[in-house]
Coordinates of C-alpha atoms in Angstrom, one line a residue:
M1 CA 85.8 157.5 54.3
T2 CA 86.6 153.9 53.4
Q3 CA 85.1 154.1 49.9
E4 CA 86.7 157.6 49.2
L5 CA 90.2 156.1 49.6
I6 CA 89.7 153.4 47.0
G7 CA 91.8 154.2 44.0
S8 CA 94.0 156.5 46.1
M9 CA 97.8 156.1 46.3
I10 CA 99.4 155.8 49.7
D11 CA 103.1 156.1 48.9
R12 CA 103.6 153.5 46.1
Y13 CA 100.6 151.5 47.1
L14 CA 97.3 151.7 45.1
L15 CA 94.3 151.0 47.3
Q16 CA 92.0 148.6 45.4
H17 CA 89.5 147.2 47.8
H18 CA 88.5 147.7 51.4
L19 CA 88.8 144.5 53.5
T20 CA 87.7 145.5 57.0
R21 CA 88.0 148.0 59.8
G22 CA 88.9 148.2 63.4
G23 CA 88.2 150.8 66.0
M24 CA 91.2 152.9 64.9
S25 CA 92.4 151.4 61.6
E26 CA 91.3 150.3 58.2
I27 CA 92.6 147.4 56.1
Y28 CA 92.8 147.6 52.3
L29 CA 93.8 145.2 49.6
A30 CA 96.5 147.2 47.7
L31 CA 98.8 146.9 44.7
D32 CA 102.5 147.5 45.1
T33 CA 103.1 149.5 42.0
Q34 CA 106.8 148.9 42.2
T35 CA 106.7 145.0 42.5
Q36 CA 103.2 144.5 41.0
S37 CA 102.4 142.3 44.0
T38 CA 99.1 142.2 46.0
V39 CA 99.6 143.2 49.6
A40 CA 97.5 144.1 52.7
L41 CA 97.8 147.7 53.9
K42 CA 96.7 148.9 57.3
L43 CA 96.0 152.6 57.7
V44 CA 95.7 154.7 60.8
H45 CA 95.1 158.4 60.8
S46 CA 98.1 160.3 62.0
S47 CA 96.0 162.1 64.7
N48 CA 96.0 158.8 66.6
Y49 CA 99.5 159.2 67.9
D50 CA 99.5 156.3 70.3
Y51 CA 98.3 153.9 67.6
C52 CA 100.9 155.0 65.2
E53 CA 103.5 154.5 67.9
R54 CA 102.2 151.0 68.3
F55 CA 102.7 150.5 64.5
Q56 CA 106.3 151.4 65.0
R57 CA 106.7 149.0 67.9
E58 CA 105.2 146.1 65.9
V59 CA 107.4 146.8 62.8
K60 CA 110.6 147.0 64.9
T61 CA 109.7 143.8 66.7
I62 CA 108.9 141.9 63.5
A63 CA 112.2 143.2 62.0
L64 CA 114.0 141.2 64.7
L65 CA 112.0 138.1 64.1
E66 CA 112.9 136.8 60.6
H67 CA 111.2 133.4 60.8
N68 CA 109.4 131.1 58.4
H69 CA 106.2 131.1 60.5
I70 CA 106.0 134.8 61.6
L71 CA 104.2 137.1 59.3
P72 CA 106.6 139.8 58.2
A73 CA 106.0 143.5 57.9
L74 CA 107.0 144.6 54.4
S75 CA 107.0 148.3 55.0
Y76 CA 106.0 151.1 57.3
G77 CA 105.7 154.8 56.9
D78 CA 103.8 158.1 57.1
Y79 CA 102.0 159.5 54.1
N80 CA 100.1 162.8 54.3
D81 CA 97.5 162.3 57.1
W82 CA 98.1 158.5 57.4
C83 CA 100.4 156.0 59.2
Y84 CA 100.5 152.8 57.3
M85 CA 102.0 149.3 57.6
V86 CA 102.2 146.8 54.7
M87 CA 102.0 143.0 55.1
P88 CA 101.7 140.0 52.8
Y89 CA 98.2 139.2 51.7
I90 CA 97.2 135.7 52.8
E91 CA 94.2 134.8 50.7
Y92 CA 93.2 131.5 52.5
G93 CA 92.4 133.3 55.8
T94 CA 92.7 132.6 59.5
L95 CA 92.7 129.4 61.6
N96 CA 89.4 130.7 63.0
R97 CA 87.9 130.3 59.5
K98 CA 89.1 126.7 59.3
L99 CA 87.7 125.9 62.7
A100 CA 84.2 127.2 61.8
N101 CA 83.4 123.9 60.1
S102 CA 84.6 121.3 62.7
P103 CA 87.4 120.5 65.0
L104 CA 90.7 119.5 63.4
S105 CA 92.0 116.0 63.3
L106 CA 94.8 115.0 65.6
E107 CA 97.3 115.2 62.8
D108 CA 96.2 118.6 61.5
A109 CA 96.2 120.1 65.0
G110 CA 99.7 118.7 65.5
R111 CA 100.9 120.4 62.4
V112 CA 99.5 123.7 63.4
L113 CA 100.9 123.3 67.0
E114 CA 104.4 122.4 65.7
Q115 CA 104.6 125.5 63.5
L116 CA 103.2 127.9 66.1
S117 CA 105.5 126.5 68.8
D118 CA 108.4 126.9 66.5
A119 CA 107.6 130.5 65.9
L120 CA 106.9 131.2 69.6
Q121 CA 110.1 129.5 70.7
Y122 CA 112.1 131.6 68.3
A123 CA 110.5 134.8 69.8
H124 CA 110.9 133.6 73.4
D125 CA 114.6 132.8 72.9
R126 CA 114.9 136.5 71.9
G127 CA 113.0 137.8 75.0
I128 CA 109.8 138.6 73.1
I129 CA 106.4 137.6 74.4
H130 CA 103.4 137.7 72.0
R131 CA 100.6 138.1 74.5
D132 CA 97.7 137.6 72.1
I133 CA 97.7 134.0 70.7
K134 CA 94.3 133.0 69.3
P135 CA 92.8 131.6 66.1
T136 CA 92.3 135.0 64.4
N137 CA 96.0 135.8 64.8
V138 CA 97.0 132.6 63.0
L139 CA 97.0 132.7 59.2
L140 CA 97.0 129.7 57.0
Q141 CA 98.6 129.9 53.5
D142 CA 97.1 127.3 51.2
G143 CA 95.4 125.9 54.3
E144 CA 98.7 124.4 55.5
H145 CA 101.5 126.8 56.1
V146 CA 101.1 128.6 59.4
Y147 CA 101.9 132.3 60.1
L148 CA 101.8 133.8 63.6
A149 CA 100.6 137.4 63.1
D150 CA 99.7 140.6 65.1
F151 CA 102.6 141.5 67.3
G152 CA 100.8 144.7 68.3
L153 CA 100.7 143.6 72.0
V154 CA 104.2 142.3 72.0
K155 CA 106.2 142.7 75.2
R156 CA 109.9 142.4 75.8
V157 CA 111.0 140.5 78.9
G158 CA 112.0 143.0 81.5
D159 CA 110.4 145.9 79.7
D160 CA 108.3 148.0 82.1
N161 CA 107.1 150.3 79.4
G162 CA 104.5 147.8 78.2
L163 CA 100.9 148.4 77.2
T164 CA 99.3 147.3 80.5
V165 CA 97.7 150.1 82.5
T166 CA 96.9 150.0 86.1
G167 CA 93.3 148.6 86.5
Y168 CA 93.4 147.0 83.0
L169 CA 94.4 143.8 81.4
I170 CA 95.1 143.8 77.7
G171 CA 94.5 140.6 75.8
T172 CA 91.6 138.2 75.0
A173 CA 89.9 136.8 78.1
E174 CA 89.4 133.3 76.6
Y175 CA 93.1 132.8 76.1
M176 CA 94.6 134.8 79.1
A177 CA 96.6 132.9 81.7
P178 CA 95.3 133.1 85.3
E179 CA 98.5 134.6 86.6
L180 CA 98.2 137.7 84.4
A181 CA 95.9 139.2 87.0
E182 CA 98.9 139.8 89.3
E183 CA 102.1 139.0 87.3
P184 CA 103.6 140.2 84.0
A185 CA 103.3 138.3 80.8
S186 CA 105.9 135.6 80.3
A187 CA 106.7 132.7 78.0
K188 CA 104.6 130.5 80.3
S189 CA 101.5 132.7 79.7
D190 CA 102.0 132.4 76.0
Q191 CA 102.2 128.6 76.5
Y192 CA 98.9 128.7 78.4
A193 CA 97.2 130.6 75.4
L194 CA 98.7 128.0 73.0
G195 CA 97.2 125.2 75.2
I196 CA 93.8 126.9 75.0
L197 CA 94.2 127.1 71.2
L198 CA 95.0 123.4 71.0
Y199 CA 92.0 122.6 73.2
Q200 CA 89.8 124.6 70.8
M201 CA 91.3 122.9 67.7
L202 CA 90.5 119.4 69.0
T203 CA 87.1 120.0 70.7
G204 CA 85.6 122.9 68.7
H205 CA 85.4 125.3 71.6
V206 CA 87.4 127.0 74.3
P207 CA 87.2 125.6 77.8
F208 CA 86.1 128.8 79.5
I209 CA 83.4 131.2 78.2
A210 CA 80.9 133.5 79.9
S211 CA 78.7 136.4 79.1
T212 CA 81.4 139.1 79.8
P213 CA 85.2 139.2 79.5
I214 CA 85.6 139.6 83.3
A215 CA 83.3 136.6 84.0
T216 CA 85.3 134.6 81.5
Y217 CA 88.5 135.5 83.1
L218 CA 87.2 134.7 86.5
K219 CA 86.6 131.2 85.2
Q220 CA 90.2 131.0 84.0
I221 CA 91.3 131.8 87.5
R222 CA 88.9 129.7 89.6
E223 CA 87.7 126.7 87.5
R224 CA 89.3 123.6 86.2
P225 CA 88.9 123.0 82.5
E226 CA 86.7 120.1 81.4
A227 CA 88.9 117.2 80.3
P228 CA 89.4 117.3 76.5
S229 CA 88.5 113.6 76.2
D230 CA 85.1 114.5 77.9
A231 CA 84.5 117.5 75.7
N232 CA 85.3 115.3 72.7
P233 CA 85.0 111.5 73.5
A234 CA 86.9 110.7 70.3
L235 CA 90.1 112.1 71.9
P236 CA 92.5 109.7 73.6
E237 CA 93.1 110.5 77.2
S238 CA 96.9 110.7 76.6
I239 CA 96.3 113.7 74.3
G240 CA 94.1 115.3 76.8
E241 CA 96.7 115.0 79.5
V242 CA 99.2 116.8 77.4
I243 CA 96.8 119.7 76.9
L244 CA 95.8 119.9 80.6
R245 CA 99.5 120.2 81.7
A246 CA 99.8 123.3 79.5
L247 CA 96.7 124.6 81.2
Q248 CA 97.9 124.3 84.8
K249 CA 97.0 127.3 86.9
E250 CA 100.5 127.5 88.3
P251 CA 103.0 128.4 85.6
R252 CA 105.7 126.3 87.2
H253 CA 103.6 123.2 86.6
R254 CA 103.4 123.7 82.9
Y255 CA 106.1 122.6 80.4
A256 CA 109.5 124.2 80.6
T257 CA 109.0 125.7 77.0
V258 CA 106.5 125.7 74.2
R259 CA 108.9 123.4 72.3
D260 CA 108.6 120.9 75.1
F261 CA 104.8 121.2 74.9
A262 CA 104.8 120.5 71.2
Q263 CA 107.2 117.6 71.6
A264 CA 104.9 116.0 74.3
Y265 CA 102.0 116.2 72.0
K266 CA 104.0 114.6 69.2
Q267 CA 105.0 111.7 71.4
A268 CA 101.5 111.2 72.6
L269 CA 100.2 111.2 69.0
E270 CA 102.8 108.6 68.0
T271 CA 101.7 106.3 70.9
V272 CA 98.1 106.6 69.7
Q273 CA 99.0 105.9 66.1
K274 CA 101.4 103.0 66.9
P275 CA 100.0 101.1 69.9
V276 CA 101.9 98.1 71.3
L277 CA 99.7 95.1 70.6
I278 CA 99.6 91.8 72.4
H279 CA 98.4 88.9 70.3
A280 CA 96.3 86.2 72.1
R281 CA 97.2 82.5 71.6
Q282 CA 94.8 80.8 69.2
E283 CA 93.8 78.1 71.7
T284 CA 92.4 80.6 74.2
R285 CA 88.8 79.7 74.9
W286 CA 87.6 82.3 77.4
P287 CA 85.7 85.4 76.1
L288 CA 87.8 88.5 75.8
R289 CA 86.6 91.7 77.4
E290 CA 86.6 94.9 75.4
T291 CA 89.6 97.0 76.5
K292 CA 91.3 100.2 75.6
T293 CA 94.6 100.0 73.7
R294 CA 97.4 101.1 76.0
A295 CA 101.1 101.3 75.6
I296 CA 102.8 98.6 77.6
Q297 CA 106.4 98.9 78.6
P298 CA 108.5 95.8 77.5
G299 CA 110.0 95.6 81.0
H300 CA 106.6 94.7 82.5
L301 CA 106.1 91.6 80.3
L302 CA 107.2 88.1 81.8
K303 CA 110.2 86.6 80.1
P304 CA 109.9 82.9 78.9
A305 CA 112.0 81.6 81.8
H306 CA 109.7 83.4 84.3
I307 CA 106.7 81.9 82.7
W308 CA 108.1 78.3 83.0
A309 CA 108.9 79.0 86.7
V310 CA 105.3 80.0 87.4
L311 CA 103.9 76.9 85.7
V312 CA 106.2 74.6 87.6
A313 CA 105.2 76.2 90.9
V314 CA 101.5 75.7 90.1
V315 CA 102.1 72.0 89.3
V316 CA 104.1 71.4 92.5
F317 CA 101.4 73.3 94.5
C318 CA 98.7 71.0 93.2
I319 CA 100.5 67.6 93.1
V320 CA 102.6 67.5 96.3
P321 CA 99.6 67.5 98.7
L322 CA 98.1 64.5 96.8
L323 CA 101.4 62.6 97.1
L324 CA 101.2 63.3 100.9
G325 CA 97.8 61.7 101.1
L326 CA 95.9 64.9 101.4
S327 CA 92.7 65.7 99.5
I328 CA 92.4 69.0 97.5
S329 CA 89.8 70.1 100.1
S330 CA 92.6 70.2 102.7
L331 CA 94.1 73.1 100.7
Y332 CA 91.0 75.1 101.9
G333 CA 91.6 74.3 105.5
Q334 CA 89.5 71.1 105.9
T335 CA 90.5 67.8 107.5
P336 CA 90.1 64.6 105.5
Q337 CA 87.7 61.9 106.8
S338 CA 88.1 58.1 106.8
P339 CA 85.4 56.0 105.0
E340 CA 84.1 54.8 108.4
K341 CA 83.8 58.3 109.6
R342 CA 81.9 59.4 106.4
L343 CA 79.5 56.5 106.8
H344 CA 78.9 57.4 110.5
V345 CA 78.1 61.0 109.5
T346 CA 75.7 59.8 106.8
A347 CA 73.9 57.6 109.3
Q348 CA 73.5 60.6 111.6
K349 CA 72.0 62.7 108.9
T350 CA 69.2 60.3 108.5
E351 CA 68.3 60.5 112.2
R352 CA 68.3 64.2 112.7
Q353 CA 67.2 67.3 110.8
V354 CA 70.0 69.5 109.6
S355 CA 69.5 73.1 110.7
P356 CA 68.5 75.6 107.9
G357 CA 71.7 77.6 108.2
A358 CA 74.0 74.7 108.0
T359 CA 75.9 73.7 104.9
S360 CA 77.9 70.6 104.2
T361 CA 81.7 70.8 104.1
R362 CA 81.7 69.1 100.8
S363 CA 79.2 71.5 99.2
G364 CA 81.0 74.5 100.8
S365 CA 84.2 73.3 99.2
A366 CA 82.6 72.9 95.8
A367 CA 81.1 76.4 96.1
Q368 CA 84.6 77.8 96.9
Q369 CA 86.0 75.9 93.8
R370 CA 83.3 77.5 91.7
K371 CA 84.2 81.0 92.7
S372 CA 85.2 83.0 89.6
V373 CA 88.2 85.3 89.6
Q374 CA 87.4 88.7 88.2
L375 CA 90.1 90.6 86.3
R376 CA 89.6 94.3 86.5
T377 CA 91.2 97.0 84.3
T378 CA 91.4 100.3 86.0
S379 CA 92.3 103.7 84.7
S380 CA 92.7 106.8 86.7
R381 CA 92.4 110.4 85.6
P382 CA 94.3 113.2 87.3
P383 CA 91.6 114.4 89.1
Q384 CA 92.4 138.8 94.0
S385 CA 91.0 141.5 92.8
I386 CA 89.9 141.4 89.1
P387 CA 90.9 144.1 86.6
A388 CA 88.3 146.5 85.5
S389 CA 88.6 145.8 81.8
I390 CA 89.5 142.8 79.7
N391 CA 89.2 142.6 76.0
Q392 CA 86.0 140.8 74.8
N393 CA 86.5 138.2 72.1
N394 CA 84.7 139.2 68.9
E395 CA 84.8 138.1 65.3
N396 CA 83.2 139.7 62.3
E397 CA 81.7 136.6 60.7
N398 CA 80.6 138.6 57.6
I399 CA 84.2 139.3 56.5
P400 CA 85.4 136.6 54.0
T401 CA 89.0 137.5 54.4
A402 CA 91.7 137.2 57.0
Y403 CA 92.2 140.9 57.8
G404 CA 89.7 141.7 60.5
L405 CA 90.8 143.8 63.4
S406 CA 90.3 143.8 67.1
D407 CA 91.0 146.8 69.3
D408 CA 90.5 146.1 73.0
E409 CA 88.5 149.2 73.7
H410 CA 87.2 150.1 70.3
N411 CA 86.3 147.0 68.2
N412 CA 82.6 146.8 67.5
D413 CA 82.9 144.5 64.5
G414 CA 82.3 141.2 66.2
N415 CA 79.2 139.3 67.0
G416 CA 80.0 138.8 70.7
H417 CA 79.7 135.6 72.6
G418 CA 76.5 134.1 71.3
H419 CA 77.9 130.6 71.0
G420 CA 77.3 127.7 73.3
H421 CA 80.1 125.9 75.1
G422 CA 79.2 122.4 74.0
N423 CA 78.6 123.2 70.3
N424 CA 81.4 122.1 68.0
N425 CA 81.1 125.3 66.2
G426 CA 80.3 127.3 69.3
G427 CA 83.8 128.2 70.3
N428 CA 85.0 128.9 66.8
G429 CA 83.8 132.5 66.9
H430 CA 85.8 133.1 70.0
G431 CA 88.8 134.9 68.7
N432 CA 89.0 138.6 68.7
G433 CA 89.3 140.2 65.4
N434 CA 91.7 138.9 62.7
A435 CA 95.4 138.4 62.2
Y436 CA 96.1 141.9 61.1
G437 CA 94.3 143.5 64.1
H438 CA 95.7 145.3 67.2
H439 CA 94.4 146.0 70.6
K440 CA 94.3 149.2 72.3

């Protein structure tokens, strides 16, 4: 069927090359004979009424979201036995493809996060929830410009006529917020998925993965994610803390908006890039311990006047007792002795044996003076019934383009979850389908 359609005309679009397929749809590279531009064309047979209806839903939603980082739908229609949707062809591919090599740098991940959060905030402000944020639904034009794609699972806030059916959850288990087991999708659940995506961009894998979608989602509900700085020791703890807040189990503990999430990451990144440095005086003689660079608030530093006050207090503390005729040992609770008394004690020592447990006052005082003061640097780290079906996360690794599909109940294109949790490339296959796919 796929090869038979190559060379065919669907309306004004000439099908040139088959890109990939989903359970219910086919994606072709096509030529717009009117504009002579290359496009991606998704086809669904008109006998699949529900899927064609979803096409209409997605096109109408995208028409309301004219944004620089949301992939537009160029056209939609019916032609003979087919429903079709036309989209721009993004040659570079998906974020999933970019993550296949290694995690992103802090700066690159920040650029992706900023653009995605901008697109999501635009949708959220208009009452639209994406519900399927993952690497395969993020397209990169020229490797830099980000497009959020696949609004096939989109839900309007307050819309009871969604795609969720009793006993089922629609989405990708690795990116689904815990509250979706009992509550409707919201901007906070989109934020959670975006947090999982950022975790994956910086560590190379998602925080929760298991052999089945339900087992994976159970982990989302029950387990705490591994700290990003533990999953990737090169990550600063401040960056990890930003991510972990977006991954809080309770939606109310997350950021107020995805824009706030992106802003928190940006601020943490600036702190890492521009630390506040304290320069040691050249005459310092003691060895310096290796420490972590930390931001220090100016208000916590001593002012010059305060430093002089401390020095004067130390001098007075040491000199005044001497002026009063006291020895330094009296500062440790000992009574000074006269020369005669000291001679008498010495004579006594020659006549009797000192008990093994006894220690001289003088030697005890010296021992106390030799006690070292240890400086410690401490850091602290912030310490239902399950639906019958959740979409398993699959990816067709053999498809060199960005147009794979994922249909919740029909997609068999992927390779499943054969990747390990700790492998940098292990989690990169965890993203169901590609950016032009839909779920059913």
